[in-house]
Amino acid sequence: MSTGSGVEHPAEERWRPSQRQIIAAVIAVAALVFILQNTRTAHFSFLVFNFEAPVWVWLTVIFGAGVVTGYLIAHRRARHAD
C-alpha cells in the first residue's frame, strides 16, 4: 500500500556512525583508559610555575587543550571556506 507521497522509505532506517565519529570515539576511549591507568602523583613545571598533582589531572587538561585547539582550527577553516 502506498501513502501517495511517491517517496519510499526503507523498512528499517538505522543511524550509522561516520568514519570520523568512530575514530573520535576510539581516540576518546584510548585517552580515557590512558588517563585512568595513570593515577600516581607527579611534579610538573611550566614556565615559572611548579605543580604537584595526580597525572590523570594533567592528562585530562592536555587532552582538553587538544580538543579545544582542534575545534578552533576547524571553526576557523569553516569560516574561511565561506
Tab-separated table of N, CA and C in Angstrom:
chain	number	residue	atom	x	y	z
A	1	MET	N	0.848	-1.164	0.000
A	1	MET	CA	0.000	0.000	0.000
A	1	MET	C	0.896	1.230	0.000
A	2	SER	N	0.520	2.206	-0.769
A	2	SER	CA	1.296	3.426	-0.910
A	2	SER	C	0.614	4.563	-0.151
A	3	THR	N	1.458	5.479	0.377
A	3	THR	CA	0.924	6.627	1.100
A	3	THR	C	0.599	7.777	0.161
A	4	GLY	N	0.981	7.646	-1.093
A	4	GLY	CA	0.682	8.684	-2.056
A	4	GLY	C	1.753	9.754	-2.151
A	5	SER	N	2.780	9.704	-1.345
A	5	SER	CA	3.827	10.729	-1.375
A	5	SER	C	4.842	10.475	-2.472
A	6	GLY	N	4.877	9.242	-2.976
A	6	GLY	CA	5.819	8.926	-4.034
A	6	GLY	C	7.229	8.648	-3.531
A	7	VAL	N	7.469	8.755	-2.237
A	7	VAL	CA	8.787	8.502	-1.665
A	7	VAL	C	8.696	7.228	-0.838
A	8	GLU	N	9.540	6.279	-1.197
A	8	GLU	CA	9.544	5.026	-0.446
A	8	GLU	C	10.678	5.062	0.567
A	9	HIS	N	10.378	4.655	1.780
A	9	HIS	CA	11.372	4.596	2.844
A	9	HIS	C	11.739	3.143	3.098
A	10	PRO	N	12.999	2.880	3.356
A	10	PRO	CA	13.376	1.513	3.683
A	10	PRO	C	12.615	1.044	4.925
A	11	ALA	N	12.439	-0.243	5.015
A	11	ALA	CA	11.687	-0.794	6.136
A	11	ALA	C	12.350	-0.451	7.464
A	12	GLU	N	13.666	-0.374	7.449
A	12	GLU	CA	14.377	-0.097	8.703
A	12	GLU	C	15.456	0.945	8.452
A	13	GLU	N	15.236	2.158	8.932
A	13	GLU	CA	16.243	3.206	8.823
A	13	GLU	C	17.003	3.254	10.131
A	14	ARG	N	18.276	2.935	10.062
A	14	ARG	CA	19.099	2.925	11.267
A	14	ARG	C	20.174	3.988	11.156
A	15	TRP	N	20.492	4.555	12.308
A	15	TRP	CA	21.598	5.515	12.357
A	15	TRP	C	22.896	4.743	12.328
A	16	ARG	N	23.846	5.193	11.520
A	16	ARG	CA	25.154	4.563	11.443
A	16	ARG	C	26.199	5.651	11.647
A	17	PRO	N	27.167	5.406	12.534
A	17	PRO	CA	28.198	6.430	12.761
A	17	PRO	C	29.105	6.568	11.542
A	18	SER	N	29.579	7.796	11.341
A	18	SER	CA	30.508	8.036	10.245
A	18	SER	C	31.897	7.566	10.658
A	19	GLN	N	32.789	7.514	9.689
A	19	GLN	CA	34.155	7.090	9.973
A	19	GLN	C	34.821	8.055	10.957
A	20	ARG	N	34.569	9.344	10.817
A	20	ARG	CA	35.140	10.336	11.751
A	20	ARG	C	34.633	10.119	13.162
A	21	GLN	N	33.345	9.815	13.305
A	21	GLN	CA	32.785	9.571	14.634
A	21	GLN	C	33.389	8.328	15.270
A	22	ILE	N	33.627	7.300	14.480
A	22	ILE	CA	34.243	6.082	15.005
A	22	ILE	C	35.667	6.368	15.461
A	23	ILE	N	36.423	7.089	14.642
A	23	ILE	CA	37.803	7.429	15.005
A	23	ILE	C	37.823	8.294	16.261
A	24	ALA	N	36.925	9.273	16.338
A	24	ALA	CA	36.855	10.129	17.526
A	24	ALA	C	36.519	9.311	18.768
A	25	ALA	N	35.614	8.363	18.646
A	25	ALA	CA	35.245	7.519	19.786
A	25	ALA	C	36.419	6.648	20.228
A	26	VAL	N	37.159	6.089	19.277
A	26	VAL	CA	38.327	5.260	19.611
A	26	VAL	C	39.380	6.102	20.325
A	27	ILE	N	39.625	7.309	19.830
A	27	ILE	CA	40.603	8.198	20.469
A	27	ILE	C	40.146	8.569	21.875
A	28	ALA	N	38.878	8.889	22.044
A	28	ALA	CA	38.355	9.257	23.365
A	28	ALA	C	38.455	8.096	24.346
A	29	VAL	N	38.131	6.893	23.905
A	29	VAL	CA	38.225	5.720	24.786
A	29	VAL	C	39.685	5.446	25.143
A	30	ALA	N	40.583	5.522	24.156
A	30	ALA	CA	42.010	5.307	24.430
A	30	ALA	C	42.532	6.350	25.419
A	31	ALA	N	42.133	7.607	25.252
A	31	ALA	CA	42.553	8.664	26.178
A	31	ALA	C	42.009	8.396	27.574
A	32	LEU	N	40.753	7.968	27.659
A	32	LEU	CA	40.153	7.672	28.964
A	32	LEU	C	40.879	6.527	29.654
A	33	VAL	N	41.193	5.463	28.928
A	33	VAL	CA	41.937	4.335	29.509
A	33	VAL	C	43.312	4.804	29.964
A	34	PHE	N	43.991	5.582	29.137
A	34	PHE	CA	45.322	6.093	29.480
A	34	PHE	C	45.264	6.953	30.731
A	35	ILE	N	44.242	7.792	30.820
A	35	ILE	CA	44.079	8.667	31.981
A	35	ILE	C	43.813	7.851	33.240
A	36	LEU	N	42.925	6.877	33.147
A	36	LEU	CA	42.569	6.077	34.321
A	36	LEU	C	43.713	5.175	34.803
A	37	GLN	N	44.646	4.834	33.929
A	37	GLN	CA	45.777	3.998	34.320
A	37	GLN	C	46.902	4.804	34.971
A	38	ASN	N	46.866	6.101	34.880
A	38	ASN	CA	47.932	6.942	35.421
A	38	ASN	C	47.387	7.768	36.583
A	39	THR	N	47.340	7.134	37.757
A	39	THR	CA	46.740	7.784	38.919
A	39	THR	C	47.772	8.273	39.936
A	40	ARG	N	49.016	8.031	39.698
A	40	ARG	CA	50.032	8.471	40.663
A	40	ARG	C	50.192	9.987	40.639
A	41	THR	N	50.802	10.538	41.657
A	41	THR	CA	51.051	11.975	41.730
A	41	THR	C	52.431	12.269	41.139
A	42	ALA	N	52.528	13.382	40.436
A	42	ALA	CA	53.794	13.760	39.816
A	42	ALA	C	53.985	15.269	39.932
A	43	HIS	N	55.233	15.676	39.753
A	43	HIS	CA	55.621	17.085	39.813
A	43	HIS	C	55.782	17.598	38.384
A	44	PHE	N	55.197	18.762	38.102
A	44	PHE	CA	55.271	19.359	36.784
A	44	PHE	C	55.736	20.800	36.905
A	45	SER	N	56.492	21.226	35.913
A	45	SER	CA	56.933	22.621	35.832
A	45	SER	C	56.471	23.206	34.511
A	46	PHE	N	55.924	24.424	34.570
A	46	PHE	CA	55.510	25.138	33.373
A	46	PHE	C	55.909	26.593	33.550
A	47	LEU	N	56.827	27.032	32.708
A	47	LEU	CA	57.402	28.371	32.800
A	47	LEU	C	57.975	28.559	34.203
A	48	VAL	N	57.430	29.468	35.000
A	48	VAL	CA	57.958	29.682	36.352
A	48	VAL	C	57.090	29.013	37.408
A	49	PHE	N	56.065	28.273	36.985
A	49	PHE	CA	55.146	27.632	37.924
A	49	PHE	C	55.539	26.175	38.147
A	50	ASN	N	55.411	25.725	39.373
A	50	ASN	CA	55.658	24.332	39.732
A	50	ASN	C	54.401	23.764	40.356
A	51	PHE	N	53.990	22.596	39.875
A	51	PHE	CA	52.765	21.972	40.345
A	51	PHE	C	53.025	20.532	40.743
A	52	GLU	N	52.224	20.051	41.672
A	52	GLU	CA	52.209	18.637	42.002
A	52	GLU	C	50.747	18.217	42.045
A	53	ALA	N	50.422	17.226	41.231
A	53	ALA	CA	49.033	16.768	41.126
A	53	ALA	C	49.027	15.359	40.542
A	54	PRO	N	47.897	14.683	40.653
A	54	PRO	CA	47.794	13.362	40.010
A	54	PRO	C	47.991	13.472	38.495
A	55	VAL	N	48.637	12.487	37.920
A	55	VAL	CA	48.936	12.504	36.495
A	55	VAL	C	47.649	12.561	35.674
A	56	TRP	N	46.575	11.914	36.144
A	56	TRP	CA	45.328	11.918	35.370
A	56	TRP	C	44.779	13.333	35.197
A	57	VAL	N	45.025	14.209	36.173
A	57	VAL	CA	44.567	15.600	36.045
A	57	VAL	C	45.292	16.273	34.883
A	58	TRP	N	46.600	16.085	34.817
A	58	TRP	CA	47.393	16.704	33.758
A	58	TRP	C	47.031	16.132	32.390
A	59	LEU	N	46.827	14.825	32.338
A	59	LEU	CA	46.443	14.212	31.067
A	59	LEU	C	45.084	14.737	30.591
A	60	THR	N	44.166	14.913	31.526
A	60	THR	CA	42.844	15.443	31.184
A	60	THR	C	42.961	16.875	30.668
A	61	VAL	N	43.780	17.678	31.313
A	61	VAL	CA	43.981	19.069	30.887
A	61	VAL	C	44.596	19.113	29.489
A	62	ILE	N	45.613	18.316	29.242
A	62	ILE	CA	46.272	18.301	27.937
A	62	ILE	C	45.323	17.792	26.854
A	63	PHE	N	44.565	16.733	27.158
A	63	PHE	CA	43.592	16.212	26.189
A	63	PHE	C	42.534	17.275	25.883
A	64	GLY	N	42.046	17.953	26.908
A	64	GLY	CA	41.063	19.018	26.711
A	64	GLY	C	41.623	20.149	25.874
A	65	ALA	N	42.888	20.506	26.117
A	65	ALA	CA	43.522	21.555	25.312
A	65	ALA	C	43.611	21.135	23.849
A	66	GLY	N	43.883	19.867	23.600
A	66	GLY	CA	43.922	19.359	22.230
A	66	GLY	C	42.557	19.410	21.567
A	67	VAL	N	41.515	19.067	22.309
A	67	VAL	CA	40.156	19.113	21.777
A	67	VAL	C	39.775	20.552	21.426
A	68	VAL	N	40.061	21.480	22.330
A	68	VAL	CA	39.731	22.889	22.090
A	68	VAL	C	40.522	23.421	20.889
A	69	THR	N	41.795	23.080	20.797
A	69	THR	CA	42.616	23.517	19.667
A	69	THR	C	42.060	22.980	18.348
A	70	GLY	N	41.704	21.706	18.326
A	70	GLY	CA	41.121	21.116	17.125
A	70	GLY	C	39.823	21.792	16.735
A	71	TYR	N	38.986	22.095	17.713
A	71	TYR	CA	37.724	22.780	17.449
A	71	TYR	C	37.977	24.171	16.862
A	72	LEU	N	38.900	24.910	17.456
A	72	LEU	CA	39.187	26.260	16.978
A	72	LEU	C	39.744	26.254	15.559
A	73	ILE	N	40.604	25.299	15.252
A	73	ILE	CA	41.164	25.206	13.903
A	73	ILE	C	40.065	24.856	12.909
A	74	ALA	N	39.218	23.883	13.257
A	74	ALA	CA	38.123	23.500	12.357
A	74	ALA	C	37.154	24.657	12.164
A	75	HIS	N	36.870	25.388	13.229
A	75	HIS	CA	35.966	26.530	13.131
A	75	HIS	C	36.539	27.615	12.231
A	76	ARG	N	37.829	27.860	12.359
A	76	ARG	CA	38.485	28.878	11.522
A	76	ARG	C	38.485	28.451	10.058
A	77	ARG	N	38.784	27.184	9.802
A	77	ARG	CA	38.774	26.701	8.415
A	77	ARG	C	37.381	26.805	7.810
A	78	ALA	N	36.368	26.471	8.573
A	78	ALA	CA	34.991	26.542	8.088
A	78	ALA	C	34.608	27.984	7.779
A	79	ARG	N	35.043	28.909	8.626
A	79	ARG	CA	34.730	30.320	8.424
A	79	ARG	C	35.393	30.862	7.169
A	80	HIS	N	36.652	30.453	6.926
A	80	HIS	CA	37.386	30.932	5.755
A	80	HIS	C	36.975	30.232	4.477
A	81	ALA	N	36.316	29.108	4.577
A	81	ALA	CA	35.867	28.383	3.385
A	81	ALA	C	34.645	29.045	2.760
A	82	ASP	N	33.939	29.859	3.511
A	82	ASP	CA	32.729	30.512	3.005
A	82	ASP	C	33.008	31.577	2.013
